mmCIF file of C-alpha atoms and ligand atoms in Angstrom:
data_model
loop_
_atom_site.group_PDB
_atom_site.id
_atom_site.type_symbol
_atom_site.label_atom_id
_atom_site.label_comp_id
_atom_site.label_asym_id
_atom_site.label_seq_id
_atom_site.Cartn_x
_atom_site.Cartn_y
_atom_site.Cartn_z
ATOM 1 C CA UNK A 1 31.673 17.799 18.451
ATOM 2 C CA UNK A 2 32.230 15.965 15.803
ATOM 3 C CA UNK A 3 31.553 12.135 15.124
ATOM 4 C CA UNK A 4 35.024 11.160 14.823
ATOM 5 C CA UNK A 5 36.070 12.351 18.234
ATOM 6 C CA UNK A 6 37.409 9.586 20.644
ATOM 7 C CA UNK A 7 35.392 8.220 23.232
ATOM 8 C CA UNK A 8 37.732 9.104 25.793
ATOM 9 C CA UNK A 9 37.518 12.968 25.197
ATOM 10 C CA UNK A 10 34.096 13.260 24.403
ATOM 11 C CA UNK A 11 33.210 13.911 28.053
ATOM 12 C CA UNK A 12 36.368 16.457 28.557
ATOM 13 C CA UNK A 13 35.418 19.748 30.222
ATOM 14 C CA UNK A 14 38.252 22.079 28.981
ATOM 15 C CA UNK A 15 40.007 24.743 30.517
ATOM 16 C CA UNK A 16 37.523 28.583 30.161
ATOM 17 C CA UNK A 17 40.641 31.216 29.779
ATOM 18 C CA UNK A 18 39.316 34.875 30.720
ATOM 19 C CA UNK A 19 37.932 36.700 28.560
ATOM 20 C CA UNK A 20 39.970 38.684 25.894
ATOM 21 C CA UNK A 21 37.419 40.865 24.569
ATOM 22 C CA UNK A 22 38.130 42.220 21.417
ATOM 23 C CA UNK A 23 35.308 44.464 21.049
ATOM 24 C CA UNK A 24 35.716 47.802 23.214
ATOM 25 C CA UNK A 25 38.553 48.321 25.138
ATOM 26 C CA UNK A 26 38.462 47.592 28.637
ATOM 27 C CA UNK A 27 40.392 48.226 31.831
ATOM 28 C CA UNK A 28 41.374 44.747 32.187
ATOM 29 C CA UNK A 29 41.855 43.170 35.156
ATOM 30 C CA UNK A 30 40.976 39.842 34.830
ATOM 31 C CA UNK A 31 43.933 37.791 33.468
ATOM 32 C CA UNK A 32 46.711 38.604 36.268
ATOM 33 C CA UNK A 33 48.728 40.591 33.073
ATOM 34 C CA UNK A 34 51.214 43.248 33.708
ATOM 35 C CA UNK A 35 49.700 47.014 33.647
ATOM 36 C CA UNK A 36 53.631 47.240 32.444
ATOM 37 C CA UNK A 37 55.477 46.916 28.656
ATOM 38 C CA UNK A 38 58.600 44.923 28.470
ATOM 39 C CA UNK A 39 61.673 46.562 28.982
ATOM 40 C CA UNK A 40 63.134 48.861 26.651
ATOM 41 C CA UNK A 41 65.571 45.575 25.799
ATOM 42 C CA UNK A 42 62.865 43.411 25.139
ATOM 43 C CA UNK A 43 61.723 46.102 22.758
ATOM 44 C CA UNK A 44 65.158 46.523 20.813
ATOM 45 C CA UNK A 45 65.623 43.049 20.360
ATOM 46 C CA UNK A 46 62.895 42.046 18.951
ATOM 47 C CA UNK A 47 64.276 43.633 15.643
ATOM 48 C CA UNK A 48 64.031 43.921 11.489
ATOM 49 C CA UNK A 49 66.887 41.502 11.584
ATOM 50 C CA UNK A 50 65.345 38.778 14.281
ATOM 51 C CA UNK A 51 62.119 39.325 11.716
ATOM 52 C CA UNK A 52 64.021 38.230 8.530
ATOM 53 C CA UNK A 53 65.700 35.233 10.290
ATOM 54 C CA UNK A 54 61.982 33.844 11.133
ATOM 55 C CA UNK A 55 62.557 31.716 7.512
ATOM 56 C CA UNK A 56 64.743 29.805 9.480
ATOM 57 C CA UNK A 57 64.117 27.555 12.728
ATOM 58 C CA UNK A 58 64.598 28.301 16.034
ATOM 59 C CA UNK A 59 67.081 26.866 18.437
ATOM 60 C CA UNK A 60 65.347 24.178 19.533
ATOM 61 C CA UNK A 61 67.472 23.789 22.964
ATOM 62 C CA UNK A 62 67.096 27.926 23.302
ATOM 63 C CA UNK A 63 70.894 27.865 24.370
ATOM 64 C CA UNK A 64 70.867 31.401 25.165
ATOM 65 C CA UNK A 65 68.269 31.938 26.880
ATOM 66 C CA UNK A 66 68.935 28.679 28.857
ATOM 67 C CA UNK A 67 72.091 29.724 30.280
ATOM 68 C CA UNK A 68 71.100 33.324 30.749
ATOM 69 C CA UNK A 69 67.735 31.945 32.916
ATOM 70 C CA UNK A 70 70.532 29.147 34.859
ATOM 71 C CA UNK A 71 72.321 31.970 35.704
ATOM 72 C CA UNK A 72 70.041 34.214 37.057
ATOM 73 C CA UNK A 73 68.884 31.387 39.429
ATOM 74 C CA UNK A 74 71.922 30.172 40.265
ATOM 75 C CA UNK A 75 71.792 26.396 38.573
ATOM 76 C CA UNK A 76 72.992 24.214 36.076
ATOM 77 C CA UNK A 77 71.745 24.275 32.265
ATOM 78 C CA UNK A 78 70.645 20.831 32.109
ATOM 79 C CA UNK A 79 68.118 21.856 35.219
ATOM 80 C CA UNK A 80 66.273 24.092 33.132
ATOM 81 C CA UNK A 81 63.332 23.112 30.830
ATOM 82 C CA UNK A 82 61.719 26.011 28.475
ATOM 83 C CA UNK A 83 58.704 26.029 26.856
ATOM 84 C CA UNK A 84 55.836 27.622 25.218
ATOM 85 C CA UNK A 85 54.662 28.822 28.523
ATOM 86 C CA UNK A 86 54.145 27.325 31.499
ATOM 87 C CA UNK A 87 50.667 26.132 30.800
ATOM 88 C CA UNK A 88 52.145 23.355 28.123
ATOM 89 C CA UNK A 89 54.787 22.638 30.805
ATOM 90 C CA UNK A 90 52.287 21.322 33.280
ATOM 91 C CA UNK A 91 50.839 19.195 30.707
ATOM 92 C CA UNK A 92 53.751 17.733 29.747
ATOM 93 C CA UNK A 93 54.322 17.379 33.755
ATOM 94 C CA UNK A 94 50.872 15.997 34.209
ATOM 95 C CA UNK A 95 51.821 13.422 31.256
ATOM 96 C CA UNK A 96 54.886 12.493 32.437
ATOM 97 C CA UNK A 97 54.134 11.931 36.131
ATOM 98 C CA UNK A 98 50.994 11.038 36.755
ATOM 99 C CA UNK A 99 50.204 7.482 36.396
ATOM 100 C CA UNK A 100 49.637 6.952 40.018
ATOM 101 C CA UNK A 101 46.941 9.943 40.177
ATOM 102 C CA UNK A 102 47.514 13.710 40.402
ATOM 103 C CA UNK A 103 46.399 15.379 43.890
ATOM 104 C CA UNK A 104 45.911 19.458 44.476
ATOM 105 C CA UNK A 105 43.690 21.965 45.836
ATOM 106 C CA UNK A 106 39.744 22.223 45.719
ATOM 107 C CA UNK A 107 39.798 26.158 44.776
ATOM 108 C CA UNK A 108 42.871 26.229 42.698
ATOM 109 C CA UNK A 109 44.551 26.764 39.185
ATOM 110 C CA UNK A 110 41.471 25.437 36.948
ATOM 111 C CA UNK A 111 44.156 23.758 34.450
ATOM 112 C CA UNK A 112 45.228 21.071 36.598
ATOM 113 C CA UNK A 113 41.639 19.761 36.761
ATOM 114 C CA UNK A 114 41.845 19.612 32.867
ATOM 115 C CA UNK A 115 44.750 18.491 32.548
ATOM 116 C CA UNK A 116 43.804 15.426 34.821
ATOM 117 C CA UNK A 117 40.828 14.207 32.973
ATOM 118 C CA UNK A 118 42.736 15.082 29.629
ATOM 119 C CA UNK A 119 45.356 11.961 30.704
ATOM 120 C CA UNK A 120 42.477 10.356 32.650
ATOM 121 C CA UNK A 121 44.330 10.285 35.681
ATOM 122 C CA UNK A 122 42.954 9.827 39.086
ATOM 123 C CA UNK A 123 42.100 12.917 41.181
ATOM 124 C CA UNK A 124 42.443 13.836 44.663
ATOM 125 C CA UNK A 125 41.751 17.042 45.230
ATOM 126 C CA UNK A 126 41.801 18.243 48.897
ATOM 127 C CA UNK A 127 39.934 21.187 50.379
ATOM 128 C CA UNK A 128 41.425 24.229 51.151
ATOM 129 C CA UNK A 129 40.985 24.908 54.745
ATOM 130 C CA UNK A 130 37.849 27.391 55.891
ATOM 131 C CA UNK A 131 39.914 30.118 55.633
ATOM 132 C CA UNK A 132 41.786 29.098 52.369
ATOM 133 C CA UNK A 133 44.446 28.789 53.523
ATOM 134 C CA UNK A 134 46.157 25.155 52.565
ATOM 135 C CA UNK A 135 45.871 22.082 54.264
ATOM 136 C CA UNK A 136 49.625 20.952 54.881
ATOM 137 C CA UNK A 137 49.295 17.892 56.413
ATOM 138 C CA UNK A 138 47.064 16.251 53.628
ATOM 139 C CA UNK A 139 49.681 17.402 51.301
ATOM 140 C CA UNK A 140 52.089 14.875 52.553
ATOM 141 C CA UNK A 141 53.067 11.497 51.660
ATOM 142 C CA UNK A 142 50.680 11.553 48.502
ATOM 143 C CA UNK A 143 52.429 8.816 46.318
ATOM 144 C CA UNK A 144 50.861 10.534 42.915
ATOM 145 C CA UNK A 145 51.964 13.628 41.446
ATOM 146 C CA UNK A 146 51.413 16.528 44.383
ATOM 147 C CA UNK A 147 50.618 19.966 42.439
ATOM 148 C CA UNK A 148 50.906 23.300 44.599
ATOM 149 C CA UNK A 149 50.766 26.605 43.217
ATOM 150 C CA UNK A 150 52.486 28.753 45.551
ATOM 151 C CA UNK A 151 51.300 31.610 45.621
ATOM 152 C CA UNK A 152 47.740 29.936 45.208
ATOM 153 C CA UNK A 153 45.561 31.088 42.738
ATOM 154 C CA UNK A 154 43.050 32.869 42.628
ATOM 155 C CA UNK A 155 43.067 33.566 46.676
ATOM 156 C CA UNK A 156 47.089 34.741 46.554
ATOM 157 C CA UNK A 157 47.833 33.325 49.694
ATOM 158 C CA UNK A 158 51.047 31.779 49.993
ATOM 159 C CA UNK A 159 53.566 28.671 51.645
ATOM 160 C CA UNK A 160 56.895 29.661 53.507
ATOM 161 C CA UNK A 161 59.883 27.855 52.070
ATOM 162 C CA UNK A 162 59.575 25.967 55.284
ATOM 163 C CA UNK A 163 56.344 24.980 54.365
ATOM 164 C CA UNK A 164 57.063 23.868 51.126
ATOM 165 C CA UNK A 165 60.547 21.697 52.174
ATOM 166 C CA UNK A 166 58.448 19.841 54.484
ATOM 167 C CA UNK A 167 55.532 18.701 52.105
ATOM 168 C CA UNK A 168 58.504 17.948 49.523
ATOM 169 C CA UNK A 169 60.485 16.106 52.128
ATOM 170 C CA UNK A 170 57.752 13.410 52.694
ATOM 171 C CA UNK A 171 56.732 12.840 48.867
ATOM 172 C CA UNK A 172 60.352 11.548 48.312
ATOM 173 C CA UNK A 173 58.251 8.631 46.430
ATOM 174 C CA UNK A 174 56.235 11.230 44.095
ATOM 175 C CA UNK A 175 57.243 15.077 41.835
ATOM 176 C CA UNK A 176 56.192 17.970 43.575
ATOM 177 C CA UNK A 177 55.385 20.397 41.199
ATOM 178 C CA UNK A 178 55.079 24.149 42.361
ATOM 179 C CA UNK A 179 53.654 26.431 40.472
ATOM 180 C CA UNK A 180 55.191 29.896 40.926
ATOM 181 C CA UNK A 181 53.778 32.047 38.258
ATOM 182 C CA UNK A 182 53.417 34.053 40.981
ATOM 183 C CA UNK A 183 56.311 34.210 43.371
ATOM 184 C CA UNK A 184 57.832 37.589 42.296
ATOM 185 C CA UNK A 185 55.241 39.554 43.784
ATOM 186 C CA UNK A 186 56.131 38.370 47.901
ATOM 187 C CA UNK A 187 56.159 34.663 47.654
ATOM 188 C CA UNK A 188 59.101 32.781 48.624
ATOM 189 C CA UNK A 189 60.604 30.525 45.538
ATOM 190 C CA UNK A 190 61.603 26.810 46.394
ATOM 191 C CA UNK A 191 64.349 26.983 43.284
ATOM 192 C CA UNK A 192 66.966 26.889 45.914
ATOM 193 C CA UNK A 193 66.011 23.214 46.975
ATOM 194 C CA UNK A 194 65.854 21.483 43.890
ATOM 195 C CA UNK A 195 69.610 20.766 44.233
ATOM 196 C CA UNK A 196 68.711 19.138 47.756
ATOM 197 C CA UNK A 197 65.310 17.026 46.269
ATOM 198 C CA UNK A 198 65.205 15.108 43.061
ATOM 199 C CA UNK A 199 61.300 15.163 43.359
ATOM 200 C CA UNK A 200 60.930 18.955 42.953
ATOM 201 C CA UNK A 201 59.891 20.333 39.973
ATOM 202 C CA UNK A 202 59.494 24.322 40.363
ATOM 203 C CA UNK A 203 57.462 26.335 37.528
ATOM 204 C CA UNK A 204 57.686 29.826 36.097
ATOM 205 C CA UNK A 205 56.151 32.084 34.014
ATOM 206 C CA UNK A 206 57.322 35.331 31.764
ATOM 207 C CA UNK A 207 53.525 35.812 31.494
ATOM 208 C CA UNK A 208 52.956 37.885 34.694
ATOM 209 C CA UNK A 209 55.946 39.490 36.480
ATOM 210 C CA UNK A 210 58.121 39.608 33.583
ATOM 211 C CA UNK A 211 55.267 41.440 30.643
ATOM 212 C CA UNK A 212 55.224 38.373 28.391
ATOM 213 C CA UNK A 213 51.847 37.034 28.342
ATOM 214 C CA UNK A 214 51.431 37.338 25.050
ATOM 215 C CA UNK A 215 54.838 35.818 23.670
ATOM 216 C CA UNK A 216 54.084 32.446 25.589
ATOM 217 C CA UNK A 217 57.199 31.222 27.532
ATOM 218 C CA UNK A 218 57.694 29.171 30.692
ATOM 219 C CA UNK A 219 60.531 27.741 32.326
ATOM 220 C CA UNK A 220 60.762 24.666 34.779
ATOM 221 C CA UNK A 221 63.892 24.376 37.231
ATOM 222 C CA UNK A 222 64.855 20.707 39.014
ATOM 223 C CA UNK A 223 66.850 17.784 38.681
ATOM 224 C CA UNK A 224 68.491 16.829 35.631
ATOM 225 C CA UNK A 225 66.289 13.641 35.302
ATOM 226 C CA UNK A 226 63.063 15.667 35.567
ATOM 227 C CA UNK A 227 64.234 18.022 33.447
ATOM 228 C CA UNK A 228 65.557 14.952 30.872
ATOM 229 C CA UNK A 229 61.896 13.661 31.179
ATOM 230 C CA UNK A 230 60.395 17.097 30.053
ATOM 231 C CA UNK A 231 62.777 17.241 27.165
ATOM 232 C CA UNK A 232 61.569 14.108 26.102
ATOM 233 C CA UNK A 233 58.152 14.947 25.694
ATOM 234 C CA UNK A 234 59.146 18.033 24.182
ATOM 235 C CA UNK A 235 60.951 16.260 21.761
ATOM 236 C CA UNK A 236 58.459 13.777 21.443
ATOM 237 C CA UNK A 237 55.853 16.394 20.242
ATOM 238 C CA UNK A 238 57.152 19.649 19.201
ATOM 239 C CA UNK A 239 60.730 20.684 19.722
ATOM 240 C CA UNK A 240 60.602 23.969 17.936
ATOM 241 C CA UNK A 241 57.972 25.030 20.517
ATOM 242 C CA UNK A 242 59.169 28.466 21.346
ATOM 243 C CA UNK A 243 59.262 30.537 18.535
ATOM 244 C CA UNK A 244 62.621 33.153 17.533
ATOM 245 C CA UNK A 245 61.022 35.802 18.478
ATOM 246 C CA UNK A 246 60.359 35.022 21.890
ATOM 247 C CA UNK A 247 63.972 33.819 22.340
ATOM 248 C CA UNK A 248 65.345 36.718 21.586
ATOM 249 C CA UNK A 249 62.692 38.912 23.454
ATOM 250 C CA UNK A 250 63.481 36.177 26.534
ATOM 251 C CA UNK A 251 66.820 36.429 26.508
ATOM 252 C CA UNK A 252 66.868 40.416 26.996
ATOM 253 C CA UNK A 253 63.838 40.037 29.308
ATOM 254 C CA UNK A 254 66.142 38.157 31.892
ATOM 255 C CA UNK A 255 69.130 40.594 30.824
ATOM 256 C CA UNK A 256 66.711 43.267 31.728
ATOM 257 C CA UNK A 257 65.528 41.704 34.990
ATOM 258 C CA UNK A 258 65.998 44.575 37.816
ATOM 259 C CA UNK A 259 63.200 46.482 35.772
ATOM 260 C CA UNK A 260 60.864 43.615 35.926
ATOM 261 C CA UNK A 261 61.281 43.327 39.620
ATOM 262 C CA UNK A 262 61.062 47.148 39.995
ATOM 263 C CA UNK A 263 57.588 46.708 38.550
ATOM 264 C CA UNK A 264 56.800 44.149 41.041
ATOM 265 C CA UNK A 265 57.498 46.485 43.802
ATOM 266 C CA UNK A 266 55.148 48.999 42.120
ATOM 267 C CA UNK A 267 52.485 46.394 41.836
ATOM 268 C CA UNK A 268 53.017 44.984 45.273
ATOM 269 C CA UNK A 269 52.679 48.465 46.489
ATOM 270 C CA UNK A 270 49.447 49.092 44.268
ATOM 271 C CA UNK A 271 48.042 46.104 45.993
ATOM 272 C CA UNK A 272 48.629 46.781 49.242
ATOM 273 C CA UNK A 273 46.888 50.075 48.651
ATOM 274 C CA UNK A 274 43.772 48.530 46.946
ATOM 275 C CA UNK A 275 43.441 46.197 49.390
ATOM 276 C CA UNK A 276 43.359 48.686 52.231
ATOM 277 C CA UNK A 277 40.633 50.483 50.425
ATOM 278 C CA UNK A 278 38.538 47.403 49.414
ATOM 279 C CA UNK A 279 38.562 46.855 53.404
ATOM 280 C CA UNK A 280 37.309 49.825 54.095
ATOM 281 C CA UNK A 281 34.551 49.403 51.532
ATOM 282 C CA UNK A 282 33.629 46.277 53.769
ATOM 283 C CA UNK A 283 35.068 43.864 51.710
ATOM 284 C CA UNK A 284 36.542 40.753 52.944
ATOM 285 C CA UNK A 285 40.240 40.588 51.014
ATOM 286 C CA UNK A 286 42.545 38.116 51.394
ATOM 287 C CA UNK A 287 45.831 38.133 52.382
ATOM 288 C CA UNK A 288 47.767 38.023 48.732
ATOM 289 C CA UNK A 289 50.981 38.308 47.830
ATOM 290 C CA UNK A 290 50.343 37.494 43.805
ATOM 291 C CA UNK A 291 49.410 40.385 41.338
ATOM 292 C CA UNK A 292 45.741 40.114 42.296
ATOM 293 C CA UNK A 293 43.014 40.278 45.208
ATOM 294 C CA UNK A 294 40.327 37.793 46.081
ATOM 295 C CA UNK A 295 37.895 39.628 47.803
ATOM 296 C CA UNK A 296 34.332 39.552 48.564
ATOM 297 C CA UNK A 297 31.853 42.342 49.845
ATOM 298 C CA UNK A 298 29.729 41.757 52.769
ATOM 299 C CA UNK A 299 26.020 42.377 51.173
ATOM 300 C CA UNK A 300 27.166 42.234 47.096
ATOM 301 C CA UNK A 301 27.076 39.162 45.015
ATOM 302 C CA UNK A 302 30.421 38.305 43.233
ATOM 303 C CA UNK A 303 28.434 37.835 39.874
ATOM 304 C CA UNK A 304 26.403 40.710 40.612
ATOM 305 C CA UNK A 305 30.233 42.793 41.616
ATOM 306 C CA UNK A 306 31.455 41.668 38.173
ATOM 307 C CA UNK A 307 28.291 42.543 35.776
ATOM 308 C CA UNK A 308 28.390 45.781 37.252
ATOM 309 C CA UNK A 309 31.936 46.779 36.964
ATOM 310 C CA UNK A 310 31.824 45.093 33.362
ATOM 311 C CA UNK A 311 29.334 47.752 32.200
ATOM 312 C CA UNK A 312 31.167 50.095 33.954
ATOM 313 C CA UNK A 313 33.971 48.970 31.525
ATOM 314 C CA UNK A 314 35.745 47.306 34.196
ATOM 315 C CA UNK A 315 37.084 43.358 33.411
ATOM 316 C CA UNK A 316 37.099 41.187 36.582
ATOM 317 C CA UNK A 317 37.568 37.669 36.814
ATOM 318 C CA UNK A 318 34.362 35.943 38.599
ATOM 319 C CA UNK A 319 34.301 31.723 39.218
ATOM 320 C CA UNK A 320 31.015 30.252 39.201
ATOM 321 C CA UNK A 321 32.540 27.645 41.755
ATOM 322 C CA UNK A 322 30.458 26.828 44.499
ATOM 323 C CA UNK A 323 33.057 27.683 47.316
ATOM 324 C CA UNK A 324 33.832 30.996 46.163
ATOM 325 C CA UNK A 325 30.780 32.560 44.143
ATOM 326 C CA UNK A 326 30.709 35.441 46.062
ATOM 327 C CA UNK A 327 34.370 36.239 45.631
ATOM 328 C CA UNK A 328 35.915 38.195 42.373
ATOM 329 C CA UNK A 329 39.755 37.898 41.616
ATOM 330 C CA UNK A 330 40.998 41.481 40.648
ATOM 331 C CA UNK A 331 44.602 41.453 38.818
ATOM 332 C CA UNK A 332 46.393 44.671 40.398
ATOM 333 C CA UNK A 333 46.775 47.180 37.298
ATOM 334 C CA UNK A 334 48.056 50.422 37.460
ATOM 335 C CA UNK A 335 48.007 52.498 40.644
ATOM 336 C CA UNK A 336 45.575 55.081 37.999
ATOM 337 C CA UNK A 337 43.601 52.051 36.891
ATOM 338 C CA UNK A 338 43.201 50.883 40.108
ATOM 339 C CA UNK A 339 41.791 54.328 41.407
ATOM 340 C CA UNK A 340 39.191 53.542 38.196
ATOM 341 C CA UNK A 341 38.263 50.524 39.659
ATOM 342 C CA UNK A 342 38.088 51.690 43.276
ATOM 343 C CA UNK A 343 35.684 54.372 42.181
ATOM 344 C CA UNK A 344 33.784 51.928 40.085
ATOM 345 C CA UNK A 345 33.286 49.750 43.312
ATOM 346 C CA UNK A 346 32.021 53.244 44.762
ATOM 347 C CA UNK A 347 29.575 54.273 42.546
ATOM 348 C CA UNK A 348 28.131 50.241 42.341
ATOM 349 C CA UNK A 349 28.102 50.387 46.460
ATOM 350 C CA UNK A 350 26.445 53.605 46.334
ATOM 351 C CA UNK A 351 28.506 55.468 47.958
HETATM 352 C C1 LIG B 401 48.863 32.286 34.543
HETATM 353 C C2 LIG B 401 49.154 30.986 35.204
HETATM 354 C C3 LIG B 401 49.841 29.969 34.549
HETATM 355 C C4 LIG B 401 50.058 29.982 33.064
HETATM 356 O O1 LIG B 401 51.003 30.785 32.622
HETATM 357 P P1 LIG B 401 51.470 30.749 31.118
HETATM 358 O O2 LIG B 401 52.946 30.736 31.284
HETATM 359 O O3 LIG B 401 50.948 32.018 30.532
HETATM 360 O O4 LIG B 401 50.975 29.529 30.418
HETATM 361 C C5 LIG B 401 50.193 28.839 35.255
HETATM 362 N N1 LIG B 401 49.847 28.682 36.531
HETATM 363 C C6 LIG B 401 49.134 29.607 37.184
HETATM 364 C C7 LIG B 401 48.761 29.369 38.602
HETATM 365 C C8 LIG B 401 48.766 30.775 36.530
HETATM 366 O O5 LIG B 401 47.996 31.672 37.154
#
């Protein structure tokens, strides 16, 4: 830290990504990626020609890719925001809405923490129930910005629409913001009732269902309003933010969106599988329906789970958090990867 840091960050505990070792290569299942490339489209159009335009700047409204993405979900341009992945638009969403305080789950994304102290904004964070599962009622009526990722992460468990409308029905004074990087692996979206409630503001990600981690896009769908408030910032701090290549490799990603969700299927049916397995290894898994598993074995550390499988050359994600120490968050890979990790766990268990 330097001298000339202001006061007010000097205390600022920033967000710990997973590691992205660079050093030997892995079988990585620690950052929720897909085991899958983009599409053959995605490919293609990233091109020699897309390449030699980079001397110029990118479209800073992403026209095309903003209509393609209101199409596929079935709304209106001006209620889609873009961005250099979803991560920047919670920021801006935390900056733009949370003056009255910001309140989410005890064991949830880690950013929104961050992103809290980073605007100073009050916390409330409310404790998942015993069995992590979330505690509706405390969700309602919150008067400060109400943050829900749906699927939750990292224990996968999900909301019903239902669910969801209520909590957003009673915070008509407040933005609910869902987080859905998740949804296309089983959860149910709430896009479809941001034409009924001007409070919702629904989040997505290219970076896990769709391949794109690595290209950095995100998308937010609600009211007009909301979305003319996210502009704003966007404008108000960098409105070239996602870059031509991703554009173009966005646009054919959503062109090319059946094979995304045929790889979801794949992965959901990976999962499924792993889980089974895991249970009959004596783990305790939770009920997910996101590209990874929380588990945790009956007699085995979560730390302990990790180091080993790390040697073993196998990348988990392990939280130091109090609450869930003993639990690891596997990312579902490959059905062959996962059949590396499964006899990983084995040989660690001894058996
Ligand atoms: C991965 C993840 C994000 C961030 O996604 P990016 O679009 O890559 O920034 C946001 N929310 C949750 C819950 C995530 O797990």
């Amino acid at each position: 830290m330097s001298r000339f840091l202001n006061e007010n960050l000097k205390g600022l505990k920033e967000y710990t990504p997973g590691e992205q070792p660079q050093d030997k290569k892995y079988i990585k299942l620690n950052t929720n990626e897909s085991p899958y490339p983009p599409s053959k489209e995605v490919v293609e159009a990233v091109n020699e020609n897309e390449v030699k335009d980079l001397r110029l700047y990118c479209d800073p409204e992403c026209s095309k890719l903003k209509s393609a993405l209101a199409k596929l979900y079935n709304v209106k341009t001006e209620n889609v925001f873009l961005s250099n992945g979803s991560d920047d638009i919670l920021n801006f969403s935390f900056l733009a809405f949370g003056q009255n305080g910001v309140a989410f789950a005890d064991i949830t994304y880690g950013f929104y923490s961050v992103f809290a102290d980073l605007y100073s904004l009050e916390k409330e964070i409310i404790p998942l129930n015993d069995d992590f599962t979330l505690n509706k009622q405390a969700f309602m009526n919150k008067n400060k910005l109400t943050v829900i990722a749906n699927p939750n992460a990292p224990t996968g468990i999900t909301l019903s629409l239902n669910e969801i409308e209520k909590i957003v029905e009673s915070n008509k004074q407040n933005v609910v913001l869902i987080d859905e990087a998740y949804v296309d692996f089983g959860g149910e979206s709430a896009i479809s009732l941001t034409e009924k409630y001007d409070n919702l503001l629904c989040v997505g990600t290219f970076s896990k269902s769709r391949s794109m981690a690595g290209a950095r896009l995100g998308f937010a769908i609600a009211n007009k309003e909301i979305i003319a408030d996210l502009e704003k910032i966007k404008y108000s701090t960098n409105p070239y933010n996602i870059n031509r290549l991703t554009q173009v490799a966005g646009l054919a990603a959503v062109k090319s969106n059946n094979y995304f969700m045929e790889n979801c299927k794949k992965i959901i049916k990976t999962r499924e599988y792993t889980a089974k397995t895991l249970k009959e290894l004596n783990f305790e898994v939770l009920d997910s329906k996101s590209n990874f598993l929380f588990a945790k074995h009956k007699s085995l550390g979560g730390k302990e789970f990790y180091l080993s499988l790390k040697e073993k050359g196998v990348l988990v994600r392990h939280f130091e958090t109090e609450r869930i120490k003993d639990f690891v968050r596997i990312t579902i890979g490959s059905f062959e990867e996962m059949q590396v990790f499964l006899d990983k766990t084995k040989e660690i268990l001894g058996e």
